[in-house]
Tab-separated table of C-alpha atoms and ligand atoms in Angstrom:
chain	number	residue	atom	x	y	z
A	1012	MET	CA	17.816	28.371	26.272
A	1013	LEU	CA	17.376	24.554	26.327
A	1014	ASN	CA	14.612	24.020	23.473
A	1015	LEU	CA	14.132	20.486	23.006
A	1016	VAL	CA	11.596	18.737	20.267
A	1017	LEU	CA	10.517	15.391	21.936
A	1018	PHE	CA	9.960	13.148	18.885
A	1019	GLY	CA	8.322	9.804	18.176
A	1020	PRO	CA	4.918	8.511	16.921
A	1021	PRO	CA	1.551	8.381	18.413
A	1022	GLY	CA	2.117	6.637	21.948
A	1023	ALA	CA	5.672	6.450	22.134
A	1024	GLY	CA	5.489	8.184	25.384
A	1025	LYS	CA	6.219	12.057	24.656
A	1026	GLY	CA	3.686	13.493	27.009
A	1027	THR	CA	4.748	11.309	29.808
A	1028	GLN	CA	8.346	12.031	29.691
A	1029	SER	CA	7.588	15.618	28.859
A	1030	GLU	CA	5.949	15.816	32.590
A	1031	ASN	CA	8.683	14.580	33.905
A	1032	LEU	CA	11.543	16.971	32.141
A	1033	ILE	CA	9.210	19.817	33.067
A	1034	SER	CA	9.607	19.623	36.819
A	1035	LYS	CA	13.326	18.897	36.592
A	1036	TYR	CA	14.369	21.515	34.283
A	1037	GLY	CA	11.698	24.172	34.425
A	1038	LEU	CA	11.154	24.076	30.845
A	1039	VAL	CA	7.562	25.095	29.357
A	1040	HIS	CA	5.772	22.335	27.911
A	1041	LEU	CA	4.173	23.121	24.439
A	1042	SER	CA	1.567	20.216	23.212
A	1043	THR	CA	-0.060	20.936	19.890
A	1044	GLY	CA	-2.418	17.596	20.978
A	1045	ASP	CA	-3.060	19.110	24.504
A	1046	ILE	CA	-3.623	22.655	23.516
A	1047	LEU	CA	-6.245	21.380	20.427
A	1048	ARG	CA	-7.946	18.983	23.059
A	1049	SER	CA	-8.180	22.453	25.200
A	1050	GLU	CA	-10.056	24.166	22.481
A	1051	ILE	CA	-12.379	21.134	21.482
A	1052	ALA	CA	-13.462	20.863	25.118
A	1053	ALA	CA	-13.909	25.215	25.269
A	1054	GLY	CA	-15.971	24.530	22.094
A	1055	SER	CA	-14.069	26.891	20.403
A	1056	ALA	CA	-14.335	27.798	16.454
A	1057	LEU	CA	-10.913	26.552	16.241
A	1058	GLY	CA	-11.653	23.469	18.611
A	1059	ARG	CA	-14.574	22.565	15.978
A	1060	LYS	CA	-12.617	22.517	12.728
A	1061	ALA	CA	-10.091	20.395	14.202
A	1062	LYS	CA	-12.299	17.747	15.998
A	1063	GLU	CA	-13.313	15.786	12.961
A	1064	VAL	CA	-9.697	15.640	11.751
A	1065	MET	CA	-7.993	14.604	14.828
A	1066	ASP	CA	-10.855	11.931	15.284
A	1067	ARG	CA	-10.265	10.456	11.790
A	1068	GLY	CA	-6.352	10.190	13.238
A	1069	GLU	CA	-5.058	12.720	10.383
A	1070	LEU	CA	-3.086	16.138	10.931
A	1071	VAL	CA	-4.311	19.481	11.364
A	1072	SER	CA	-3.363	21.983	8.897
A	1073	ASP	CA	0.215	23.572	9.371
A	1074	ASP	CA	-1.550	27.131	9.301
A	1075	ILE	CA	-3.535	26.282	12.178
A	1076	VAL	CA	-0.903	24.275	14.485
A	1077	ILE	CA	2.051	27.113	13.432
A	1078	GLY	CA	-0.571	29.873	14.723
A	1079	MET	CA	-0.783	28.074	18.134
A	1080	ILE	CA	2.792	27.796	18.527
A	1081	GLU	CA	3.424	31.295	17.800
A	1082	SER	CA	0.967	32.214	20.442
A	1083	LYS	CA	2.520	30.156	23.076
A	1084	LEU	CA	5.875	31.490	22.263
A	1085	ASP	CA	4.635	35.104	22.653
A	1086	GLN	CA	2.971	34.313	25.997
A	1087	ASN	CA	6.262	32.902	27.500
A	1088	PRO	CA	8.811	35.324	26.849
A	1089	ASN	CA	10.712	34.877	29.898
A	1090	ALA	CA	10.758	30.754	29.581
A	1091	LYS	CA	14.040	29.281	30.241
A	1092	GLY	CA	13.333	27.071	27.468
A	1093	PHE	CA	10.486	25.038	25.779
A	1094	ILE	CA	9.706	21.383	25.104
A	1095	PHE	CA	7.847	20.693	21.776
A	1096	ASP	CA	5.929	17.530	22.154
A	1097	GLY	CA	3.987	16.862	19.273
A	1098	PHE	CA	5.176	19.933	17.106
A	1099	PRO	CA	6.841	19.997	14.474
A	1100	ARG	CA	5.305	17.212	12.528
A	1101	THR	CA	5.811	18.397	8.944
A	1102	THR	CA	8.718	20.091	7.392
A	1103	ALA	CA	6.672	23.133	6.874
A	1104	GLN	CA	5.927	23.227	10.563
A	1105	ALA	CA	9.883	22.648	11.169
A	1106	ILE	CA	11.019	25.492	8.761
A	1107	ALA	CA	8.165	27.714	10.871
A	1108	LEU	CA	9.384	26.655	14.056
A	1109	ASP	CA	13.042	27.554	13.250
A	1110	ASP	CA	11.987	31.224	11.691
A	1111	LEU	CA	10.109	31.844	14.930
A	1112	LEU	CA	12.309	30.717	17.408
A	1113	GLN	CA	15.312	32.733	15.389
A	1114	ARG	CA	13.166	35.915	15.618
A	1115	LYS	CA	13.807	35.831	19.039
A	1116	GLY	CA	17.306	35.097	19.021
A	1117	THR	CA	17.149	31.539	19.614
A	1118	GLY	CA	17.017	27.915	18.219
A	1119	ILE	CA	16.291	24.411	18.456
A	1120	SER	CA	18.883	22.894	20.658
A	1121	ALA	CA	18.300	18.809	20.000
A	1122	MET	CA	15.752	16.828	18.551
A	1123	ILE	CA	15.311	13.476	20.891
A	1124	ALA	CA	13.305	10.513	19.540
A	1125	LEU	CA	12.055	8.097	21.450
A	1126	GLU	CA	11.968	4.483	19.264
A	1127	VAL	CA	8.989	2.269	20.013
A	1128	THR	CA	7.873	-0.739	17.821
A	1129	ASP	CA	4.423	-0.448	16.074
A	1130	GLU	CA	2.963	-3.184	18.146
A	1131	GLU	CA	3.473	-1.755	21.372
A	1132	LEU	CA	2.493	1.766	20.272
A	1133	THR	CA	-0.920	0.124	19.371
A	1134	GLN	CA	-1.125	-2.028	22.512
A	1135	ARG	CA	-0.381	1.266	24.676
A	1136	LEU	CA	-3.054	3.629	22.838
A	1137	LEU	CA	-5.689	0.940	22.934
A	1138	LYS	CA	-5.298	0.330	26.779
A	1139	ARG	CA	-5.277	4.194	27.127
A	1140	GLY	CA	-8.544	4.467	24.819
A	1141	GLN	CA	-10.284	1.918	27.143
A	1142	ALA	CA	-9.741	4.620	30.295
A	1143	SER	CA	-9.293	8.097	28.966
A	1144	GLY	CA	-12.591	8.117	26.237
A	1145	ARG	CA	-9.828	9.959	23.881
A	1146	PRO	CA	-11.517	9.240	20.363
A	1147	ASP	CA	-8.686	8.845	18.374
A	1148	ASP	CA	-7.372	5.899	20.890
A	1149	ALA	CA	-10.612	4.241	20.151
A	1150	ASN	CA	-10.003	1.814	17.637
A	1151	GLU	CA	-7.051	0.074	15.990
A	1152	GLU	CA	-8.363	1.660	12.217
A	1153	VAL	CA	-7.442	5.138	13.488
A	1154	ILE	CA	-4.574	4.266	15.432
A	1155	ARG	CA	-3.029	2.891	12.037
A	1156	ARG	CA	-3.824	6.116	10.497
A	1157	ARG	CA	-2.026	7.992	13.072
A	1158	ILE	CA	1.071	6.084	12.443
A	1159	GLN	CA	0.419	6.172	8.917
A	1160	GLU	CA	0.528	9.737	9.191
A	1161	TYR	CA	3.364	9.806	11.195
A	1162	ASN	CA	5.544	7.657	8.923
A	1163	THR	CA	4.587	9.745	5.672
A	1164	LYS	CA	4.514	12.842	7.139
A	1165	THR	CA	6.328	13.400	10.454
A	1166	LEU	CA	9.166	10.871	9.904
A	1167	PRO	CA	11.223	12.770	7.145
A	1168	LEU	CA	11.666	15.422	10.036
A	1169	LYS	CA	14.422	13.059	11.282
A	1170	ASN	CA	16.604	14.195	8.246
A	1171	TYR	CA	15.922	17.615	8.556
A	1172	TYR	CA	17.028	17.575	12.136
A	1173	SER	CA	20.145	15.284	11.244
A	1174	ASP	CA	21.341	18.032	8.580
A	1175	GLN	CA	21.599	20.431	11.490
A	1176	GLY	CA	23.454	17.850	13.726
A	1177	LYS	CA	20.724	17.936	16.030
A	1178	PHE	CA	19.142	14.404	15.849
A	1179	HIS	CA	19.401	12.414	18.982
A	1180	SER	CA	17.279	8.695	19.427
A	1181	ILE	CA	16.736	6.629	22.323
A	1182	GLU	CA	15.167	3.255	23.235
A	1183	GLY	CA	11.318	4.041	24.197
A	1184	ILE	CA	10.776	0.896	25.511
A	1185	GLY	CA	10.991	-0.326	28.919
A	1186	THR	CA	9.728	1.372	32.164
A	1187	ILE	CA	8.856	4.893	32.750
A	1188	THR	CA	11.882	5.529	34.951
A	1189	GLU	CA	14.533	3.754	32.555
A	1190	ILE	CA	13.204	6.096	29.739
A	1191	PHE	CA	13.712	9.282	32.008
A	1192	LYS	CA	17.396	7.979	32.966
A	1193	SER	CA	18.174	7.727	29.306
A	1194	LEU	CA	17.004	11.083	28.415
A	1195	THR	CA	18.426	13.105	31.132
A	1196	ASP	CA	21.773	11.537	30.456
A	1197	ARG	CA	21.390	12.723	27.070
A	1198	ILE	CA	20.208	16.238	28.141
A	1199	ILE	CA	23.423	16.426	30.388
A	1200	PHE	CA	25.428	15.714	27.254
A	1201	LEU	CA	23.806	18.193	25.302
A	1202	ASN	CA	23.942	20.767	27.966
A	1203	ALA	CA	27.681	19.956	28.086
A	1204	GLU	CA	28.200	20.615	24.687
A	1205	MET	CA	26.400	23.723	24.916
A	1206	ASP	CA	28.664	25.150	27.656
A	1207	LEU	CA	31.713	24.443	25.881
A	1208	THR	CA	30.063	26.480	22.355
A	1209	ALA	CA	29.551	29.313	24.633
A	1210	LEU	CA	32.983	28.786	26.538
A	1211	GLU	CA	34.861	28.149	23.154
A	1212	SER	CA	33.255	31.808	21.870
A	1213	ASP	CA	34.531	33.372	25.169
A	1214	ILE	CA	37.844	31.945	24.603
A	1215	GLU	CA	37.803	33.373	21.106
A	1216	HIS	CA	36.879	36.822	22.372
A	1217	LEU	CA	39.868	36.636	25.040
A	1218	ASP	CA	42.351	35.524	21.937
A	1219	LEU	CA	41.471	38.919	20.511
A	1220	THR	CA	42.241	40.678	23.332
A	1221	ILE	CA	45.246	38.994	24.419
A	1222	GLN	CA	46.564	39.711	20.770
A	1223	ASP	CA	45.726	43.414	20.555
A	1224	PHE	CA	47.809	43.867	23.959
A	1225	GLU	CA	50.579	41.963	22.346
A	1226	VAL	CA	51.443	44.689	19.968
A	1227	ALA	CA	51.742	47.288	22.491
A	1228	ASP	CA	54.782	48.970	22.228
A	1229	ASP	CA	55.181	48.954	26.183
A	1230	ILE	CA	55.031	45.400	26.792
A	1231	ALA	CA	57.644	43.881	29.170
A	1232	PRO	CA	59.855	41.032	27.669
A	1233	GLU	CA	59.323	38.542	31.067
A	1234	LEU	CA	55.333	39.212	30.258
A	1235	LEU	CA	55.493	37.864	26.511
A	1236	LEU	CA	57.356	34.788	28.068
A	1237	GLU	CA	54.315	34.502	30.350
A	1238	ILE	CA	51.854	35.112	27.572
A	1239	ASP	CA	53.731	32.403	25.447
A	1240	ALA	CA	53.840	29.723	28.375
A	1241	ILE	CA	49.881	30.203	28.943
A	1242	LYS	CA	49.016	29.865	25.573
A	1243	ARG	CA	50.982	26.653	25.062
A	1244	ALA	CA	49.447	25.230	28.408
A	1245	GLU	CA	46.159	26.282	27.101
A	1246	ALA	CA	46.634	24.583	23.657
A	1247	GLU	CA	47.447	21.548	25.484
A	1248	GLU	CA	44.388	21.509	27.416
A	1249	GLU	CA	42.038	21.998	24.634
A	1250	GLU	CA	43.722	19.491	23.052
A	1251	GLU	CA	42.893	17.340	25.942
A	1252	GLU	CA	39.319	18.549	26.099
A	1253	LYS	CA	38.756	17.814	22.583
A	1254	GLU	CA	40.038	14.114	23.021
A	1255	GLU	CA	37.411	13.915	25.948
A	1256	ARG	CA	34.902	15.247	24.177
A	1257	ARG	CA	35.480	12.801	21.132
A	1258	ALA	CA	35.518	9.909	23.808
A	1259	ALA	CA	32.307	11.039	25.074
A	1260	LYS	CA	30.444	11.427	21.881
A	1261	LYS	CA	31.863	7.457	20.832
A	1262	ALA	CA	30.035	6.403	24.397
A	1263	ILE	CA	26.812	8.196	23.329
A	1264	LYS	CA	26.915	6.388	19.960
A	1265	ASN	CA	27.370	3.018	21.940
A	1266	GLU	CA	24.402	3.740	24.203
A	1267	LYS	CA	26.785	3.955	27.346
A	1268	GLN	CA	25.362	5.544	29.939
A	1269	ILE	CA	27.712	9.211	30.336
A	1270	THR	CA	27.788	9.796	34.223
A	1271	ALA	CA	27.048	13.753	35.203
A	1272	GLN	CA	30.353	13.833	36.676
A	1273	LYS	CA	31.829	12.999	33.535
A	1274	GLN	CA	29.841	15.982	31.674
A	1275	ILE	CA	30.705	18.601	34.614
A	1276	LYS	CA	34.353	17.724	34.089
A	1277	ILE	CA	34.314	18.191	30.589
A	1278	ALA	CA	32.335	21.296	31.293
A	1279	SER	CA	34.337	22.904	34.058
A	1280	LYS	CA	37.815	22.628	32.209
A	1281	PRO	CA	37.331	25.635	29.699
A	1282	GLN	CA	36.314	27.724	32.770
A	1283	LYS	CA	39.415	27.363	34.341
A	1284	ILE	CA	41.279	28.653	30.903
A	1285	ILE	CA	38.877	31.508	30.997
A	1286	LYS	CA	39.400	32.424	34.805
A	1287	ALA	CA	43.409	32.089	34.219
A	1288	ARG	CA	42.872	34.375	31.193
A	1289	LYS	CA	40.782	37.075	32.960
A	1290	ARG	CA	43.418	36.903	35.747
A	1291	LEU	CA	46.122	37.846	33.440
A	1292	LEU	CA	44.555	40.344	31.623
A	1293	ARG	CA	43.812	41.729	35.308
A	1294	VAL	CA	47.442	41.647	35.897
A	1295	ASN	CA	48.455	43.230	32.461
A	1296	ARG	CA	46.326	46.080	32.735
B	1154	AP5	P1	-0.806	14.429	19.958
B	1154	AP5	O1	-2.112	14.642	21.359
B	1154	AP5	O2	0.191	15.031	19.860
B	1154	AP5	O3	-1.036	12.565	19.942
B	1154	AP5	P2	-0.304	11.773	19.404
B	1154	AP5	O4	1.151	12.149	18.993
B	1154	AP5	O5	-0.724	10.788	18.524
B	1154	AP5	O6	0.557	10.844	20.508
B	1154	AP5	P3	-0.023	10.656	21.945
B	1154	AP5	O7	0.038	12.126	22.924
B	1154	AP5	O8	-1.028	9.699	22.079
B	1154	AP5	O9	1.130	9.899	22.883
B	1154	AP5	P4	2.643	10.193	23.413
B	1154	AP5	O10	3.870	10.254	22.490
B	1154	AP5	O11	2.467	11.701	24.123
B	1154	AP5	O12	2.480	9.178	24.425
B	1154	AP5	P5	2.170	9.327	26.045
B	1154	AP5	O13	3.196	10.007	26.836
B	1154	AP5	O14	0.568	10.178	26.106
B	1154	AP5	O15	-1.590	14.285	18.751
B	1154	AP5	C1	-3.398	14.270	18.622
B	1154	AP5	C2	-3.879	15.082	17.266
B	1154	AP5	O16	-3.837	16.123	17.114
B	1154	AP5	C3	-3.067	14.459	15.856
B	1154	AP5	O17	-3.690	13.134	15.463
B	1154	AP5	C4	-3.428	15.426	15.010
B	1154	AP5	O18	-4.710	15.515	14.651
B	1154	AP5	C5	-3.156	16.711	15.896
B	1154	AP5	N1	-2.049	17.514	16.296
B	1154	AP5	C6	-1.324	17.382	17.586
B	1154	AP5	N2	-0.354	18.042	16.919
B	1154	AP5	C7	-0.450	18.285	15.547
B	1154	AP5	C8	0.446	19.096	14.636
B	1154	AP5	N3	1.509	19.542	15.002
B	1154	AP5	N4	0.155	19.054	13.468
B	1154	AP5	C9	-0.896	18.607	12.961
B	1154	AP5	N5	-1.998	17.931	13.667
B	1154	AP5	C10	-1.356	18.008	15.011
B	1154	AP5	O19	1.874	7.665	26.285
B	1154	AP5	C11	0.770	7.059	25.566
B	1154	AP5	C12	0.454	6.027	26.521
B	1154	AP5	O20	1.429	5.237	26.975
B	1154	AP5	C13	-0.130	6.785	27.675
B	1154	AP5	O21	-1.394	5.689	28.388
B	1154	AP5	C14	0.841	6.289	28.537
B	1154	AP5	O22	0.766	6.109	30.109
B	1154	AP5	C15	1.695	4.937	28.116
B	1154	AP5	N6	3.119	4.964	28.313
B	1154	AP5	C16	4.166	5.862	28.235
B	1154	AP5	N7	5.332	5.557	28.451
B	1154	AP5	C17	5.184	4.283	28.789
B	1154	AP5	C18	6.144	3.059	28.730
B	1154	AP5	N8	7.751	3.697	29.087
B	1154	AP5	N9	5.645	1.942	28.967
B	1154	AP5	C19	4.346	1.493	28.913
B	1154	AP5	N10	3.469	2.302	28.656
B	1154	AP5	C20	3.838	3.976	28.340
B	1155	MG	MG1	1.085	13.380	23.630
């Protein structure tokens, strides 16, 4: 599963980019802001409770939003993955989300932050406020409070996900198309890494099978030689793959564009190892 947290301050473009990502990757979009606004529009008790807090530009209580996300996860048992937009926003929410996903046998793949200056955020939100009438976009004071809430309560989540090796950030200023391109490049890289992890665990499993096979009494000497040769070739290939992954990571750090072909190449090599091993096991059985 690909479970992404799209992160960033109010107006960073989380909602805009989520729309593009769900159509490209077929993920379920979970925006707590959108869910809360639909509760307000429906006039529900939850919506009435949340409205005043949202209009002030403050955060709604953790219990409410965690409950909302839990029920949305339950409603989508067959999802290919989720984009979390505007959630989690506090450490308590991040811990709850990890717990909910773990119970479903999955977890967060990555957090991707859209980096945008406060000045640009304010301009974007004031502009949208004129057209949409969203009350929390209506005046600069509320926008400032939203940014302040983000800085004090939400920003610490960068460390939370960095500590898990899952934090990534990209430039959030530019055209919507340029930012979408940076996002998809990053996702291609993440997918390739996830494929590699899955393949490595397959390879470990196959190693065990071969070792078991090696202790069998009736193993032919020429077969042992063949196994040794394959193992040496695999070790060399794995070393090459490690080198390629190191280079890819370095390129990402330098904000270079990683092409899809490069990632596919990285991901496809271990497939060859597995195929070779499966062929060998079939021959030997
Ligand atoms: P929420 O709805 O999540 O709002 P937000 O995070 O404050 O930010 P926005 O949705 O306004 O911005 P965005 O990053 O999605 O940007 P967008 O794509 O819309 O939350 C609202 C409230 O609900 C919170 O204040 C809180 O009270 C409550 N809440 C929600 N979740 C909560 C939680 N987990 N815990 C507690 N409380 C919670 O873009 C913004 C504008 O910029 C648009 O007009 C867009 O067209 C434009 N734009 C986008 N990209 C670009 C670009 N590249 N260049 C120029 N303009 C652009
Ligand atoms: Mg939004």
